[in-house]
CSV table of C-alpha atoms in Angstrom, one decimal:
chain,number,residue,atom,x,y,z
A,246,UNK,CA,0.0,0.0,0.0
A,247,UNK,CA,1.2,3.5,-0.9
A,248,UNK,CA,0.9,6.1,1.8
A,249,UNK,CA,0.8,9.8,0.8
A,250,UNK,CA,1.3,12.9,2.9
A,251,UNK,CA,-1.7,15.1,3.6
A,252,UNK,CA,-0.2,17.7,1.2
A,253,UNK,CA,-0.1,15.2,-1.6
A,254,UNK,CA,-3.7,14.2,-1.0
A,255,UNK,CA,-4.7,17.9,-0.9
A,256,UNK,CA,-3.1,18.7,-4.2
A,257,UNK,CA,-4.5,15.5,-5.8
A,258,UNK,CA,-8.1,16.1,-4.6
A,259,UNK,CA,-8.0,19.9,-5.3
A,260,UNK,CA,-5.3,20.5,-7.9
A,261,UNK,CA,-4.4,24.2,-8.3
A,262,UNK,CA,-4.0,25.9,-11.7
A,263,UNK,CA,-5.3,22.8,-13.6
A,264,UNK,CA,-6.7,24.1,-16.9
A,265,UNK,CA,-5.9,24.7,-20.5
A,266,UNK,CA,-4.5,28.1,-21.6
A,267,UNK,CA,-5.1,28.6,-25.3
A,268,UNK,CA,-3.5,32.1,-25.3
A,269,UNK,CA,-0.4,31.0,-23.4
A,270,UNK,CA,2.9,32.7,-24.3
A,271,UNK,CA,4.6,29.3,-24.2
A,272,UNK,CA,4.1,25.7,-23.3
A,273,UNK,CA,6.2,22.7,-22.4
A,274,UNK,CA,5.5,19.1,-22.2
A,275,UNK,CA,7.1,16.1,-20.6
A,276,UNK,CA,6.2,12.4,-20.3
A,277,UNK,CA,7.4,9.3,-18.6
A,278,UNK,CA,6.9,6.4,-21.0
A,279,UNK,CA,7.7,3.9,-18.3
A,280,UNK,CA,4.5,4.7,-16.4
A,281,UNK,CA,2.4,6.5,-19.0
A,282,UNK,CA,2.2,9.9,-17.2
A,283,UNK,CA,2.2,13.0,-19.4
A,284,UNK,CA,2.1,16.8,-18.5
A,285,UNK,CA,1.9,20.0,-20.5
A,286,UNK,CA,2.5,23.3,-18.7
A,287,UNK,CA,1.3,26.6,-20.1
A,288,UNK,CA,2.8,30.0,-19.0
A,289,UNK,CA,2.0,33.7,-19.5
A,290,UNK,CA,5.0,35.9,-19.0
A,291,UNK,CA,5.2,39.6,-18.1
A,292,UNK,CA,8.4,41.4,-17.6
A,293,UNK,CA,10.3,38.1,-17.3
A,294,UNK,CA,8.0,36.8,-14.5
A,295,UNK,CA,5.5,34.0,-14.7
A,296,UNK,CA,2.2,35.9,-14.4
A,297,UNK,CA,0.0,32.9,-15.0
A,298,UNK,CA,0.6,29.2,-15.1
A,299,UNK,CA,-1.6,26.2,-15.8
A,300,UNK,CA,-1.3,22.6,-16.8
A,301,UNK,CA,-3.0,19.5,-18.1
A,302,UNK,CA,-1.8,16.2,-16.7
A,303,UNK,CA,-2.6,12.6,-17.3
A,304,UNK,CA,-1.3,10.4,-14.5
A,305,UNK,CA,-1.4,9.0,-11.0
A,306,UNK,CA,-2.1,10.7,-7.7
A,307,UNK,CA,1.6,11.7,-7.3
A,308,UNK,CA,1.8,13.1,-10.9
A,309,UNK,CA,-1.3,15.2,-10.4
A,310,UNK,CA,0.0,16.5,-7.0
A,311,UNK,CA,3.5,17.2,-8.2
A,312,UNK,CA,2.1,19.1,-11.3
A,313,UNK,CA,-0.1,21.2,-9.0
A,314,UNK,CA,2.8,21.9,-6.6
A,315,UNK,CA,5.1,22.8,-9.4
A,316,UNK,CA,2.6,25.4,-10.7
A,317,UNK,CA,2.2,26.8,-7.2
A,318,UNK,CA,6.0,27.1,-6.7
A,319,UNK,CA,6.6,28.7,-10.2
A,320,UNK,CA,3.7,31.2,-10.2
A,321,UNK,CA,5.0,34.8,-9.7
A,322,UNK,CA,8.6,33.8,-10.0
A,323,UNK,CA,11.1,35.2,-12.5
A,324,UNK,CA,11.9,32.9,-15.4
A,325,UNK,CA,15.4,32.5,-13.9
A,326,UNK,CA,14.1,31.5,-10.5
A,327,UNK,CA,11.5,29.2,-12.0
A,328,UNK,CA,14.4,27.3,-13.8
A,329,UNK,CA,16.0,26.8,-10.4
A,330,UNK,CA,13.0,24.8,-9.0
A,331,UNK,CA,14.2,21.3,-8.5
A,332,UNK,CA,12.5,17.9,-8.0
A,333,UNK,CA,13.7,18.1,-4.3
A,334,UNK,CA,11.9,21.5,-3.9
A,335,UNK,CA,8.6,19.9,-5.2
A,336,UNK,CA,9.0,16.8,-3.0
A,337,UNK,CA,9.8,19.0,0.1
A,338,UNK,CA,6.8,21.3,-0.5
A,339,UNK,CA,4.6,18.2,-0.6
A,340,UNK,CA,6.0,16.9,2.6
A,341,UNK,CA,7.6,14.0,0.8
A,342,UNK,CA,6.7,11.3,-1.7
A,343,UNK,CA,6.8,7.5,-1.4
A,344,UNK,CA,10.1,6.1,-2.8
A,345,UNK,CA,8.2,4.5,-5.7
A,346,UNK,CA,6.7,7.8,-6.7
A,347,UNK,CA,9.7,10.2,-6.4
A,348,UNK,CA,10.2,10.0,-10.2
A,349,UNK,CA,6.8,11.8,-10.6
A,350,UNK,CA,8.5,15.0,-9.4
A,351,UNK,CA,10.5,15.0,-12.5
A,352,UNK,CA,7.4,15.5,-14.6
A,353,UNK,CA,6.5,19.0,-13.4
A,354,UNK,CA,10.1,20.3,-13.2
A,355,UNK,CA,10.9,19.0,-16.7
A,356,UNK,CA,7.7,20.4,-18.3
A,357,UNK,CA,8.3,23.7,-16.6
A,358,UNK,CA,11.8,23.9,-17.9
A,359,UNK,CA,10.6,23.0,-21.4
A,360,UNK,CA,7.9,25.8,-21.2
A,361,UNK,CA,10.5,28.4,-20.3
A,362,UNK,CA,12.8,27.2,-23.1
A,363,UNK,CA,9.9,27.4,-25.5
A,364,UNK,CA,9.2,31.0,-24.3
A,365,UNK,CA,12.9,32.0,-24.9
A,366,UNK,CA,12.8,30.3,-28.3
A,367,UNK,CA,9.7,32.3,-29.3
A,368,UNK,CA,11.3,35.5,-28.1
A,369,UNK,CA,14.3,34.9,-30.4
A,370,UNK,CA,11.9,34.3,-33.3
A,371,UNK,CA,10.1,37.6,-32.6
A,372,UNK,CA,13.4,39.5,-32.5
A,373,UNK,CA,14.6,37.9,-35.8
A,374,UNK,CA,11.4,38.7,-37.5
A,375,UNK,CA,11.4,42.3,-36.3
A,376,UNK,CA,8.3,42.1,-34.0
């Protein structure tokens, strides 16, 4: 039997920032083929800060909870500080994860980093094209 912390259960039962964002400035996805979990994070950026963040996730209790917590940790942070969020930060903020579910913390962090990279890539395109 897997035992989760109250924080994990809270973020699983009432995930924060879980919605699609069609007008996002950028998005990043990440999946874990070994367990079938998949996550896409959407961000809106203003003055190099994450003004709004949301996500769509397909996965287990831990994947949903870590995606939710990643969004909470990243919202309002500068892009540079968002890139510094680690798997350990997510796990600590959730008061721990069972050993068999620690890999789920990689989902949110990797998707967030991919979203920020996508944002920077789009900014380069805008500059090249003269926008």
